[in-house]
Every structure is written in structure tokens, then in C-alpha cells.
JSON list of C-alpha atoms in Angstrom, two decimals:
[
{"chain": "A", "resi": 212, "resn": "UNK", "atom": "CA", "xyz": [61.89, 124.03, 55.23]},
{"chain": "A", "resi": 213, "resn": "UNK", "atom": "CA", "xyz": [64.33, 121.60, 53.64]},
{"chain": "A", "resi": 214, "resn": "UNK", "atom": "CA", "xyz": [67.39, 123.65, 54.61]},
{"chain": "A", "resi": 215, "resn": "UNK", "atom": "CA", "xyz": [66.38, 123.55, 58.28]},
{"chain": "A", "resi": 216, "resn": "UNK", "atom": "CA", "xyz": [65.85, 119.78, 58.11]},
{"chain": "A", "resi": 217, "resn": "UNK", "atom": "CA", "xyz": [69.28, 119.38, 56.46]},
{"chain": "A", "resi": 218, "resn": "UNK", "atom": "CA", "xyz": [70.90, 121.44, 59.20]},
{"chain": "A", "resi": 219, "resn": "UNK", "atom": "CA", "xyz": [69.15, 119.40, 61.90]},
{"chain": "A", "resi": 220, "resn": "UNK", "atom": "CA", "xyz": [70.31, 116.18, 60.21]},
{"chain": "A", "resi": 221, "resn": "UNK", "atom": "CA", "xyz": [73.91, 117.41, 60.09]},
{"chain": "A", "resi": 222, "resn": "UNK", "atom": "CA", "xyz": [73.81, 118.41, 63.78]},
{"chain": "A", "resi": 223, "resn": "UNK", "atom": "CA", "xyz": [72.36, 115.01, 64.72]},
{"chain": "A", "resi": 224, "resn": "UNK", "atom": "CA", "xyz": [75.05, 113.21, 62.73]},
{"chain": "A", "resi": 225, "resn": "UNK", "atom": "CA", "xyz": [77.75, 115.31, 64.38]},
{"chain": "A", "resi": 226, "resn": "UNK", "atom": "CA", "xyz": [76.39, 114.46, 67.83]},
{"chain": "A", "resi": 227, "resn": "UNK", "atom": "CA", "xyz": [76.27, 110.77, 66.94]},
{"chain": "A", "resi": 228, "resn": "UNK", "atom": "CA", "xyz": [79.86, 110.92, 65.68]},
{"chain": "A", "resi": 229, "resn": "UNK", "atom": "CA", "xyz": [81.02, 112.72, 68.85]},
{"chain": "A", "resi": 230, "resn": "UNK", "atom": "CA", "xyz": [79.17, 110.23, 71.08]},
{"chain": "A", "resi": 231, "resn": "UNK", "atom": "CA", "xyz": [80.69, 107.28, 69.20]},
{"chain": "A", "resi": 232, "resn": "UNK", "atom": "CA", "xyz": [84.16, 108.81, 69.57]},
{"chain": "A", "resi": 233, "resn": "UNK", "atom": "CA", "xyz": [83.67, 109.41, 73.28]},
{"chain": "A", "resi": 234, "resn": "UNK", "atom": "CA", "xyz": [82.37, 105.87, 73.76]},
{"chain": "A", "resi": 235, "resn": "UNK", "atom": "CA", "xyz": [85.41, 104.44, 71.99]},
{"chain": "A", "resi": 236, "resn": "UNK", "atom": "CA", "xyz": [87.71, 106.56, 74.17]},
{"chain": "A", "resi": 237, "resn": "UNK", "atom": "CA", "xyz": [85.89, 105.45, 77.33]},
{"chain": "A", "resi": 238, "resn": "UNK", "atom": "CA", "xyz": [86.28, 101.82, 76.34]},
{"chain": "A", "resi": 239, "resn": "UNK", "atom": "CA", "xyz": [89.99, 102.39, 75.74]},
{"chain": "A", "resi": 240, "resn": "UNK", "atom": "CA", "xyz": [90.36, 103.94, 79.18]},
{"chain": "A", "resi": 241, "resn": "UNK", "atom": "CA", "xyz": [88.49, 101.22, 81.04]},
{"chain": "A", "resi": 242, "resn": "UNK", "atom": "CA", "xyz": [90.24, 98.31, 79.34]},
{"chain": "A", "resi": 243, "resn": "UNK", "atom": "CA", "xyz": [93.91, 98.34, 80.32]},
{"chain": "A", "resi": 244, "resn": "UNK", "atom": "CA", "xyz": [95.68, 95.12, 79.29]},
{"chain": "A", "resi": 245, "resn": "UNK", "atom": "CA", "xyz": [98.67, 95.99, 81.48]},
{"chain": "A", "resi": 246, "resn": "UNK", "atom": "CA", "xyz": [96.63, 96.58, 84.63]},
{"chain": "A", "resi": 247, "resn": "UNK", "atom": "CA", "xyz": [97.12, 93.93, 87.34]},
{"chain": "A", "resi": 248, "resn": "UNK", "atom": "CA", "xyz": [94.33, 91.39, 87.39]},
{"chain": "A", "resi": 249, "resn": "UNK", "atom": "CA", "xyz": [92.21, 91.01, 90.53]},
{"chain": "A", "resi": 250, "resn": "UNK", "atom": "CA", "xyz": [93.60, 88.38, 92.89]},
{"chain": "A", "resi": 251, "resn": "UNK", "atom": "CA", "xyz": [91.44, 85.26, 92.79]},
{"chain": "A", "resi": 252, "resn": "UNK", "atom": "CA", "xyz": [93.54, 82.75, 94.73]},
{"chain": "A", "resi": 253, "resn": "UNK", "atom": "CA", "xyz": [95.01, 83.01, 98.24]},
{"chain": "A", "resi": 254, "resn": "UNK", "atom": "CA", "xyz": [97.10, 79.90, 98.92]},
{"chain": "A", "resi": 255, "resn": "UNK", "atom": "CA", "xyz": [98.48, 81.15, 102.26]},
{"chain": "A", "resi": 256, "resn": "UNK", "atom": "CA", "xyz": [95.00, 81.91, 103.56]},
{"chain": "A", "resi": 257, "resn": "UNK", "atom": "CA", "xyz": [93.78, 78.54, 102.32]},
{"chain": "A", "resi": 258, "resn": "UNK", "atom": "CA", "xyz": [96.73, 76.80, 104.00]},
{"chain": "A", "resi": 259, "resn": "UNK", "atom": "CA", "xyz": [95.86, 78.42, 107.33]},
{"chain": "A", "resi": 260, "resn": "UNK", "atom": "CA", "xyz": [92.29, 77.17, 107.01]},
{"chain": "A", "resi": 261, "resn": "UNK", "atom": "CA", "xyz": [93.47, 73.70, 105.99]},
{"chain": "A", "resi": 262, "resn": "UNK", "atom": "CA", "xyz": [95.69, 73.63, 109.09]},
{"chain": "A", "resi": 263, "resn": "UNK", "atom": "CA", "xyz": [92.57, 73.82, 111.23]},
{"chain": "A", "resi": 264, "resn": "UNK", "atom": "CA", "xyz": [92.67, 77.47, 112.23]},
{"chain": "A", "resi": 265, "resn": "UNK", "atom": "CA", "xyz": [89.13, 78.79, 112.57]},
{"chain": "A", "resi": 266, "resn": "UNK", "atom": "CA", "xyz": [87.68, 80.67, 109.62]},
{"chain": "A", "resi": 267, "resn": "UNK", "atom": "CA", "xyz": [86.91, 83.66, 111.86]},
{"chain": "A", "resi": 268, "resn": "UNK", "atom": "CA", "xyz": [90.51, 83.95, 113.07]},
{"chain": "A", "resi": 269, "resn": "UNK", "atom": "CA", "xyz": [91.94, 83.62, 109.56]},
{"chain": "A", "resi": 270, "resn": "UNK", "atom": "CA", "xyz": [89.47, 86.15, 108.18]},
{"chain": "A", "resi": 271, "resn": "UNK", "atom": "CA", "xyz": [90.40, 88.66, 110.88]},
{"chain": "A", "resi": 272, "resn": "UNK", "atom": "CA", "xyz": [94.12, 88.41, 110.09]},
{"chain": "A", "resi": 273, "resn": "UNK", "atom": "CA", "xyz": [93.49, 88.59, 106.34]},
{"chain": "A", "resi": 274, "resn": "UNK", "atom": "CA", "xyz": [91.19, 91.60, 106.73]},
{"chain": "A", "resi": 275, "resn": "UNK", "atom": "CA", "xyz": [93.74, 93.47, 108.86]},
{"chain": "A", "resi": 276, "resn": "UNK", "atom": "CA", "xyz": [96.31, 92.88, 106.12]},
{"chain": "A", "resi": 277, "resn": "UNK", "atom": "CA", "xyz": [93.94, 94.25, 103.50]},
{"chain": "A", "resi": 278, "resn": "UNK", "atom": "CA", "xyz": [93.24, 97.42, 105.47]},
{"chain": "A", "resi": 279, "resn": "UNK", "atom": "CA", "xyz": [96.90, 97.98, 106.29]},
{"chain": "A", "resi": 280, "resn": "UNK", "atom": "CA", "xyz": [97.79, 97.43, 102.62]},
{"chain": "A", "resi": 281, "resn": "UNK", "atom": "CA", "xyz": [95.60, 100.33, 101.51]},
{"chain": "A", "resi": 282, "resn": "UNK", "atom": "CA", "xyz": [97.20, 102.57, 104.14]},
{"chain": "A", "resi": 283, "resn": "UNK", "atom": "CA", "xyz": [100.65, 101.61, 102.89]},
{"chain": "A", "resi": 284, "resn": "UNK", "atom": "CA", "xyz": [99.63, 102.28, 99.28]},
{"chain": "A", "resi": 285, "resn": "UNK", "atom": "CA", "xyz": [98.43, 105.73, 100.30]},
{"chain": "A", "resi": 286, "resn": "UNK", "atom": "CA", "xyz": [101.67, 106.47, 102.13]},
{"chain": "A", "resi": 287, "resn": "UNK", "atom": "CA", "xyz": [103.65, 105.37, 99.09]},
{"chain": "A", "resi": 288, "resn": "UNK", "atom": "CA", "xyz": [101.64, 107.66, 96.83]},
{"chain": "A", "resi": 289, "resn": "UNK", "atom": "CA", "xyz": [102.29, 110.70, 99.02]},
{"chain": "A", "resi": 290, "resn": "UNK", "atom": "CA", "xyz": [105.88, 110.01, 100.10]},
{"chain": "A", "resi": 291, "resn": "UNK", "atom": "CA", "xyz": [107.44, 107.77, 97.46]},
{"chain": "A", "resi": 292, "resn": "UNK", "atom": "CA", "xyz": [108.40, 105.05, 99.96]},
{"chain": "A", "resi": 293, "resn": "UNK", "atom": "CA", "xyz": [109.24, 101.66, 98.44]},
{"chain": "A", "resi": 294, "resn": "UNK", "atom": "CA", "xyz": [109.70, 99.61, 101.63]},
{"chain": "A", "resi": 295, "resn": "UNK", "atom": "CA", "xyz": [107.67, 99.30, 104.80]},
{"chain": "A", "resi": 296, "resn": "UNK", "atom": "CA", "xyz": [107.90, 97.58, 108.20]},
{"chain": "A", "resi": 297, "resn": "UNK", "atom": "CA", "xyz": [105.06, 97.24, 110.68]},
{"chain": "A", "resi": 298, "resn": "UNK", "atom": "CA", "xyz": [103.48, 95.14, 113.41]},
{"chain": "A", "resi": 299, "resn": "UNK", "atom": "CA", "xyz": [100.24, 93.22, 112.90]},
{"chain": "A", "resi": 300, "resn": "UNK", "atom": "CA", "xyz": [97.80, 92.77, 115.77]},
{"chain": "A", "resi": 301, "resn": "UNK", "atom": "CA", "xyz": [95.57, 89.89, 114.62]},
{"chain": "A", "resi": 302, "resn": "UNK", "atom": "CA", "xyz": [98.07, 87.15, 113.74]},
{"chain": "A", "resi": 303, "resn": "UNK", "atom": "CA", "xyz": [98.91, 86.12, 117.33]},
{"chain": "A", "resi": 304, "resn": "UNK", "atom": "CA", "xyz": [102.52, 85.27, 116.55]},
{"chain": "A", "resi": 305, "resn": "UNK", "atom": "CA", "xyz": [101.35, 82.51, 114.18]},
{"chain": "A", "resi": 306, "resn": "UNK", "atom": "CA", "xyz": [103.37, 82.44, 110.96]},
{"chain": "A", "resi": 307, "resn": "UNK", "atom": "CA", "xyz": [100.42, 80.95, 109.06]},
{"chain": "A", "resi": 308, "resn": "UNK", "atom": "CA", "xyz": [98.15, 83.83, 109.99]},
{"chain": "A", "resi": 309, "resn": "UNK", "atom": "CA", "xyz": [100.88, 86.36, 109.28]},
{"chain": "A", "resi": 310, "resn": "UNK", "atom": "CA", "xyz": [101.41, 84.95, 105.79]},
{"chain": "A", "resi": 311, "resn": "UNK", "atom": "CA", "xyz": [97.66, 85.23, 105.20]},
{"chain": "A", "resi": 312, "resn": "UNK", "atom": "CA", "xyz": [97.85, 88.85, 106.37]},
{"chain": "A", "resi": 313, "resn": "UNK", "atom": "CA", "xyz": [100.63, 89.53, 103.87]},
{"chain": "A", "resi": 314, "resn": "UNK", "atom": "CA", "xyz": [98.45, 88.06, 101.12]},
{"chain": "A", "resi": 315, "resn": "UNK", "atom": "CA", "xyz": [95.71, 90.45, 102.16]},
{"chain": "A", "resi": 316, "resn": "UNK", "atom": "CA", "xyz": [98.16, 93.36, 101.93]},
{"chain": "A", "resi": 317, "resn": "UNK", "atom": "CA", "xyz": [99.24, 92.41, 98.42]},
{"chain": "A", "resi": 318, "resn": "UNK", "atom": "CA", "xyz": [95.81, 91.50, 97.02]},
{"chain": "A", "resi": 319, "resn": "UNK", "atom": "CA", "xyz": [94.64, 93.29, 93.89]},
{"chain": "A", "resi": 320, "resn": "UNK", "atom": "CA", "xyz": [90.97, 94.22, 94.43]},
{"chain": "A", "resi": 321, "resn": "UNK", "atom": "CA", "xyz": [88.25, 93.68, 91.87]},
{"chain": "A", "resi": 322, "resn": "UNK", "atom": "CA", "xyz": [87.21, 97.15, 90.64]},
{"chain": "A", "resi": 323, "resn": "UNK", "atom": "CA", "xyz": [83.64, 95.87, 90.22]},
{"chain": "A", "resi": 324, "resn": "UNK", "atom": "CA", "xyz": [83.47, 94.60, 93.80]},
{"chain": "A", "resi": 325, "resn": "UNK", "atom": "CA", "xyz": [81.28, 96.97, 95.85]},
{"chain": "A", "resi": 326, "resn": "UNK", "atom": "CA", "xyz": [83.12, 96.11, 99.08]},
{"chain": "A", "resi": 327, "resn": "UNK", "atom": "CA", "xyz": [85.63, 98.44, 100.68]},
{"chain": "A", "resi": 328, "resn": "UNK", "atom": "CA", "xyz": [88.90, 98.67, 98.74]},
{"chain": "A", "resi": 329, "resn": "UNK", "atom": "CA", "xyz": [91.62, 96.55, 100.36]},
{"chain": "A", "resi": 330, "resn": "UNK", "atom": "CA", "xyz": [95.19, 95.39, 99.69]},
{"chain": "A", "resi": 331, "resn": "UNK", "atom": "CA", "xyz": [96.86, 97.21, 96.81]},
{"chain": "A", "resi": 332, "resn": "UNK", "atom": "CA", "xyz": [100.41, 97.28, 98.25]},
{"chain": "A", "resi": 333, "resn": "UNK", "atom": "CA", "xyz": [102.00, 94.50, 96.21]},
{"chain": "A", "resi": 334, "resn": "UNK", "atom": "CA", "xyz": [104.48, 96.98, 94.72]},
{"chain": "A", "resi": 335, "resn": "UNK", "atom": "CA", "xyz": [105.91, 97.78, 98.18]},
{"chain": "A", "resi": 336, "resn": "UNK", "atom": "CA", "xyz": [108.53, 95.59, 99.90]},
{"chain": "A", "resi": 337, "resn": "UNK", "atom": "CA", "xyz": [107.39, 94.76, 103.43]},
{"chain": "A", "resi": 338, "resn": "UNK", "atom": "CA", "xyz": [108.52, 93.06, 106.61]},
{"chain": "A", "resi": 339, "resn": "UNK", "atom": "CA", "xyz": [105.67, 92.45, 109.04]},
{"chain": "A", "resi": 340, "resn": "UNK", "atom": "CA", "xyz": [105.85, 91.27, 112.62]},
{"chain": "A", "resi": 341, "resn": "UNK", "atom": "CA", "xyz": [103.43, 89.57, 115.02]},
{"chain": "A", "resi": 342, "resn": "UNK", "atom": "CA", "xyz": [104.02, 88.76, 118.68]},
{"chain": "A", "resi": 343, "resn": "UNK", "atom": "CA", "xyz": [102.54, 86.17, 121.04]},
{"chain": "A", "resi": 344, "resn": "UNK", "atom": "CA", "xyz": [103.38, 87.12, 124.61]},
{"chain": "A", "resi": 345, "resn": "UNK", "atom": "CA", "xyz": [101.96, 84.00, 126.38]},
{"chain": "A", "resi": 346, "resn": "UNK", "atom": "CA", "xyz": [104.10, 81.75, 124.16]},
{"chain": "A", "resi": 347, "resn": "UNK", "atom": "CA", "xyz": [106.95, 84.29, 124.07]},
{"chain": "A", "resi": 348, "resn": "UNK", "atom": "CA", "xyz": [107.45, 84.06, 120.34]},
{"chain": "A", "resi": 349, "resn": "UNK", "atom": "CA", "xyz": [107.60, 86.46, 117.40]},
{"chain": "A", "resi": 350, "resn": "UNK", "atom": "CA", "xyz": [106.59, 85.63, 113.83]},
{"chain": "A", "resi": 351, "resn": "UNK", "atom": "CA", "xyz": [107.97, 87.58, 110.87]},
{"chain": "A", "resi": 352, "resn": "UNK", "atom": "CA", "xyz": [107.28, 87.61, 107.12]},
{"chain": "A", "resi": 353, "resn": "UNK", "atom": "CA", "xyz": [109.35, 89.52, 104.55]},
{"chain": "A", "resi": 354, "resn": "UNK", "atom": "CA", "xyz": [108.08, 90.18, 101.03]},
{"chain": "A", "resi": 355, "resn": "UNK", "atom": "CA", "xyz": [109.96, 91.72, 98.09]},
{"chain": "A", "resi": 356, "resn": "UNK", "atom": "CA", "xyz": [108.21, 92.52, 94.79]},
{"chain": "A", "resi": 357, "resn": "UNK", "atom": "CA", "xyz": [109.80, 91.14, 91.64]},
{"chain": "A", "resi": 358, "resn": "UNK", "atom": "CA", "xyz": [110.80, 94.59, 90.42]},
{"chain": "A", "resi": 359, "resn": "UNK", "atom": "CA", "xyz": [112.94, 95.12, 93.56]},
{"chain": "A", "resi": 360, "resn": "UNK", "atom": "CA", "xyz": [114.86, 91.83, 93.56]},
{"chain": "A", "resi": 361, "resn": "UNK", "atom": "CA", "xyz": [118.04, 93.56, 92.42]},
{"chain": "A", "resi": 362, "resn": "UNK", "atom": "CA", "xyz": [117.86, 95.95, 95.37]},
{"chain": "A", "resi": 363, "resn": "UNK", "atom": "CA", "xyz": [116.61, 93.76, 98.20]},
{"chain": "A", "resi": 364, "resn": "UNK", "atom": "CA", "xyz": [116.64, 90.07, 99.14]},
{"chain": "A", "resi": 365, "resn": "UNK", "atom": "CA", "xyz": [113.93, 88.78, 101.51]},
{"chain": "A", "resi": 366, "resn": "UNK", "atom": "CA", "xyz": [116.19, 86.14, 103.09]},
{"chain": "A", "resi": 367, "resn": "UNK", "atom": "CA", "xyz": [118.98, 88.64, 103.73]},
{"chain": "A", "resi": 368, "resn": "UNK", "atom": "CA", "xyz": [116.48, 91.10, 105.17]},
{"chain": "A", "resi": 369, "resn": "UNK", "atom": "CA", "xyz": [115.04, 88.45, 107.50]},
{"chain": "A", "resi": 370, "resn": "UNK", "atom": "CA", "xyz": [118.47, 87.17, 108.49]},
{"chain": "A", "resi": 371, "resn": "UNK", "atom": "CA", "xyz": [119.57, 90.71, 109.38]},
{"chain": "A", "resi": 372, "resn": "UNK", "atom": "CA", "xyz": [116.69, 90.94, 111.86]},
{"chain": "A", "resi": 373, "resn": "UNK", "atom": "CA", "xyz": [117.33, 87.51, 113.36]},
{"chain": "A", "resi": 374, "resn": "UNK", "atom": "CA", "xyz": [121.08, 88.16, 113.71]},
{"chain": "A", "resi": 375, "resn": "UNK", "atom": "CA", "xyz": [120.89, 91.77, 114.86]},
{"chain": "A", "resi": 376, "resn": "UNK", "atom": "CA", "xyz": [122.93, 92.82, 117.87]},
{"chain": "A", "resi": 377, "resn": "UNK", "atom": "CA", "xyz": [120.57, 95.70, 118.51]},
{"chain": "A", "resi": 378, "resn": "UNK", "atom": "CA", "xyz": [119.44, 95.75, 122.15]},
{"chain": "A", "resi": 379, "resn": "UNK", "atom": "CA", "xyz": [120.39, 92.14, 122.80]},
{"chain": "A", "resi": 380, "resn": "UNK", "atom": "CA", "xyz": [119.20, 90.64, 119.53]},
{"chain": "A", "resi": 381, "resn": "UNK", "atom": "CA", "xyz": [116.13, 88.80, 118.27]},
{"chain": "A", "resi": 382, "resn": "UNK", "atom": "CA", "xyz": [117.17, 85.21, 117.47]},
{"chain": "A", "resi": 383, "resn": "UNK", "atom": "CA", "xyz": [115.65, 82.69, 115.14]},
{"chain": "A", "resi": 384, "resn": "UNK", "atom": "CA", "xyz": [116.59, 82.17, 111.49]},
{"chain": "A", "resi": 385, "resn": "UNK", "atom": "CA", "xyz": [114.91, 82.28, 108.07]},
{"chain": "A", "resi": 386, "resn": "UNK", "atom": "CA", "xyz": [112.85, 79.14, 107.50]},
{"chain": "A", "resi": 387, "resn": "UNK", "atom": "CA", "xyz": [114.17, 76.63, 104.95]},
{"chain": "A", "resi": 388, "resn": "UNK", "atom": "CA", "xyz": [111.18, 77.34, 102.69]},
{"chain": "A", "resi": 389, "resn": "UNK", "atom": "CA", "xyz": [112.18, 81.01, 102.36]},
{"chain": "A", "resi": 390, "resn": "UNK", "atom": "CA", "xyz": [113.01, 82.53, 98.97]},
{"chain": "A", "resi": 391, "resn": "UNK", "atom": "CA", "xyz": [114.53, 85.80, 97.83]},
{"chain": "A", "resi": 392, "resn": "UNK", "atom": "CA", "xyz": [111.03, 87.31, 97.52]},
{"chain": "A", "resi": 393, "resn": "UNK", "atom": "CA", "xyz": [109.22, 85.67, 100.47]},
{"chain": "A", "resi": 394, "resn": "UNK", "atom": "CA", "xyz": [110.92, 84.81, 103.75]},
{"chain": "A", "resi": 395, "resn": "UNK", "atom": "CA", "xyz": [109.51, 83.66, 107.09]},
{"chain": "A", "resi": 396, "resn": "UNK", "atom": "CA", "xyz": [110.86, 83.14, 110.58]},
{"chain": "A", "resi": 397, "resn": "UNK", "atom": "CA", "xyz": [109.63, 82.55, 114.12]},
{"chain": "A", "resi": 398, "resn": "UNK", "atom": "CA", "xyz": [111.90, 83.61, 116.98]},
{"chain": "A", "resi": 399, "resn": "UNK", "atom": "CA", "xyz": [111.22, 82.05, 120.38]},
{"chain": "A", "resi": 400, "resn": "UNK", "atom": "CA", "xyz": [112.55, 83.21, 123.72]},
{"chain": "A", "resi": 401, "resn": "UNK", "atom": "CA", "xyz": [115.68, 81.29, 124.74]},
{"chain": "A", "resi": 402, "resn": "UNK", "atom": "CA", "xyz": [117.02, 82.64, 128.01]},
{"chain": "A", "resi": 403, "resn": "UNK", "atom": "CA", "xyz": [119.94, 80.18, 127.98]},
{"chain": "A", "resi": 404, "resn": "UNK", "atom": "CA", "xyz": [121.21, 81.92, 124.85]},
{"chain": "A", "resi": 405, "resn": "UNK", "atom": "CA", "xyz": [120.37, 85.39, 126.13]},
{"chain": "A", "resi": 406, "resn": "UNK", "atom": "CA", "xyz": [117.22, 85.96, 124.07]},
{"chain": "A", "resi": 407, "resn": "UNK", "atom": "CA", "xyz": [114.47, 87.48, 126.20]},
{"chain": "A", "resi": 408, "resn": "UNK", "atom": "CA", "xyz": [111.03, 88.00, 124.73]},
{"chain": "A", "resi": 409, "resn": "UNK", "atom": "CA", "xyz": [110.50, 91.63, 125.77]},
{"chain": "A", "resi": 410, "resn": "UNK", "atom": "CA", "xyz": [113.87, 92.68, 124.36]},
{"chain": "A", "resi": 411, "resn": "UNK", "atom": "CA", "xyz": [113.26, 90.67, 121.19]},
{"chain": "A", "resi": 412, "resn": "UNK", "atom": "CA", "xyz": [109.93, 92.40, 120.75]},
{"chain": "A", "resi": 413, "resn": "UNK", "atom": "CA", "xyz": [111.54, 95.81, 121.09]},
{"chain": "A", "resi": 414, "resn": "UNK", "atom": "CA", "xyz": [114.33, 95.01, 118.64]},
{"chain": "A", "resi": 415, "resn": "UNK", "atom": "CA", "xyz": [112.54, 93.51, 115.62]},
{"chain": "A", "resi": 416, "resn": "UNK", "atom": "CA", "xyz": [111.14, 96.66, 114.03]},
{"chain": "A", "resi": 417, "resn": "UNK", "atom": "CA", "xyz": [114.30, 98.69, 114.62]},
{"chain": "A", "resi": 418, "resn": "UNK", "atom": "CA", "xyz": [116.48, 95.95, 113.12]},
{"chain": "A", "resi": 419, "resn": "UNK", "atom": "CA", "xyz": [114.27, 95.67, 110.02]},
{"chain": "A", "resi": 420, "resn": "UNK", "atom": "CA", "xyz": [114.44, 99.42, 109.40]},
{"chain": "A", "resi": 421, "resn": "UNK", "atom": "CA", "xyz": [118.18, 99.54, 110.12]},
{"chain": "A", "resi": 422, "resn": "UNK", "atom": "CA", "xyz": [118.80, 97.06, 107.29]},
{"chain": "A", "resi": 423, "resn": "UNK", "atom": "CA", "xyz": [116.84, 99.26, 104.89]},
{"chain": "A", "resi": 424, "resn": "UNK", "atom": "CA", "xyz": [118.92, 102.26, 105.94]},
{"chain": "A", "resi": 425, "resn": "UNK", "atom": "CA", "xyz": [122.12, 100.35, 105.18]},
{"chain": "A", "resi": 426, "resn": "UNK", "atom": "CA", "xyz": [120.74, 99.56, 101.74]},
{"chain": "A", "resi": 427, "resn": "UNK", "atom": "CA", "xyz": [119.75, 103.18, 101.13]},
{"chain": "A", "resi": 428, "resn": "UNK", "atom": "CA", "xyz": [116.09, 102.16, 100.91]},
{"chain": "A", "resi": 429, "resn": "UNK", "atom": "CA", "xyz": [114.80, 104.09, 103.90]},
{"chain": "A", "resi": 430, "resn": "UNK", "atom": "CA", "xyz": [114.91, 107.86, 104.14]},
{"chain": "A", "resi": 431, "resn": "UNK", "atom": "CA", "xyz": [114.07, 109.66, 107.35]},
{"chain": "A", "resi": 432, "resn": "UNK", "atom": "CA", "xyz": [114.65, 113.05, 108.90]},
{"chain": "A", "resi": 433, "resn": "UNK", "atom": "CA", "xyz": [118.33, 112.20, 109.36]},
{"chain": "A", "resi": 434, "resn": "UNK", "atom": "CA", "xyz": [118.77, 111.67, 105.63]},
{"chain": "A", "resi": 435, "resn": "UNK", "atom": "CA", "xyz": [120.41, 114.39, 103.54]},
{"chain": "A", "resi": 436, "resn": "UNK", "atom": "CA", "xyz": [117.58, 115.53, 101.30]},
{"chain": "A", "resi": 437, "resn": "UNK", "atom": "CA", "xyz": [117.63, 118.69, 99.24]},
{"chain": "A", "resi": 438, "resn": "UNK", "atom": "CA", "xyz": [113.85, 118.96, 99.24]},
{"chain": "A", "resi": 439, "resn": "UNK", "atom": "CA", "xyz": [113.67, 119.06, 103.03]},
{"chain": "A", "resi": 440, "resn": "UNK", "atom": "CA", "xyz": [110.60, 117.41, 104.51]},
{"chain": "A", "resi": 441, "resn": "UNK", "atom": "CA", "xyz": [110.10, 113.73, 103.85]},
{"chain": "A", "resi": 442, "resn": "UNK", "atom": "CA", "xyz": [106.53, 112.47, 104.32]},
{"chain": "A", "resi": 443, "resn": "UNK", "atom": "CA", "xyz": [107.74, 108.89, 104.80]},
{"chain": "A", "resi": 444, "resn": "UNK", "atom": "CA", "xyz": [109.56, 109.86, 107.97]},
{"chain": "A", "resi": 445, "resn": "UNK", "atom": "CA", "xyz": [106.32, 111.04, 109.55]},
{"chain": "A", "resi": 446, "resn": "UNK", "atom": "CA", "xyz": [104.34, 107.90, 108.69]},
{"chain": "A", "resi": 447, "resn": "UNK", "atom": "CA", "xyz": [103.64, 105.53, 111.58]},
{"chain": "A", "resi": 448, "resn": "UNK", "atom": "CA", "xyz": [105.90, 102.51, 111.14]}
]
């Protein structure tokens, strides 16, 4: 009957309208003009390769940074931390590899890339450390995101580690190329000046965290928090 056909037509039109609306909403959700764009260029990684470091060694350091970055992002999501300090195992005390590792940490992944998600911690300020025991040297890179420049300066952070009196000190100084958002330094054992590698190694991480405490940017179990437990304090630094 005609009435049944009319009803079927109206139902079909309603479904088409609903589908079109849902499609439009889906497109709105998937296209975010403010979302960070996937990282396409890695100048620090490229510089390490151009310096003659083997592709395999550079890739290993960069990959470690990417994996660690995702872990840091996850810790930030659960604890609210804004700063992080850690040691890296694959950079061999080489500042070029450590800078490549930091790039890996900060990389924005391509959502269409089927590979494992990596990086993602560009919103977190970080100071990372890498030791080379045979050469008795320690490389360090400090990174501060733009949104935190008013709270933290990468050169000051690095200088506080180099100049620390904790446990006999670390030594070294921020490199001349350092900026307020990206600072580097390599401290080398100098027994004549009282800097011994093993003590330097023990002091770097503690000095980096101590500076954050002074700035009120690191909360641990000693902090006075009304809410009690702080997940950041339990995360492996």
C-alpha cells in the first residue's frame, strides 16, 4: 500500500539524515587543527649520522628515547608530573646520541603509522643523563617546553647540576650553544680538581631533581599534599 511505502521512505530518509550527521561529527572529531603535527624532521639525529656515527647506533639511541617518552607521557597522565629526570642506556656518554634520544622522546607520532607508538613527551621538561665509564665522562641534555619557559630555564637547570656540591660535585658547564629551552653539557673526570667519575655519576640525577624541588616543580612523599599519595613519587626516576 502507498501508506506503507511512504512510511518506509520516511524511515529511510531519517536513517540517511542520521548517518550524514554522524559522518559529519566523525569528521569533526578526527580533524583537529590544534593537534600537534607528526614530527617529520629530526635534525639532532641527522647530525649524529652526519658526524659518522653508525646508523645502527644512532637508531638504537633514538628508539630508546621514543620508548622512554611514551613511559613518561603515561606517568604524566596518571600523576600530573611536569618535569622528569632519567638515565639513558644507549647513548654511551655521547652528547650527539643523547640529543637524538631527546628528539625521540619529544617526537609526535603519526596516528596513521602502524608502528608502535613512541615519543609523545614533548610537553614534559626533561633532563637526561648518559655515562661512559671507559672514558669517564657524563653527557647531559636538558629540555624545557615553550609553555614552561617562565617556570624553568634549561641553562640554569644544567648549571645547577654541573655546579652542585652534592656528594663532591659533577663538574662541567653548559655548552656555549645552549639555550633556555635546550641545554647540553659533558662532564669529564678531573681528579686534579676533585671530580671523580663514580661520584659524578652518583650525583647527577640527585642534583637535577634537587633543582626541581627548589623550584617547586617536583613533589615527592616529603611534600605537604592534602590528597596524600602522589603517584609521581613512586615512578622510577
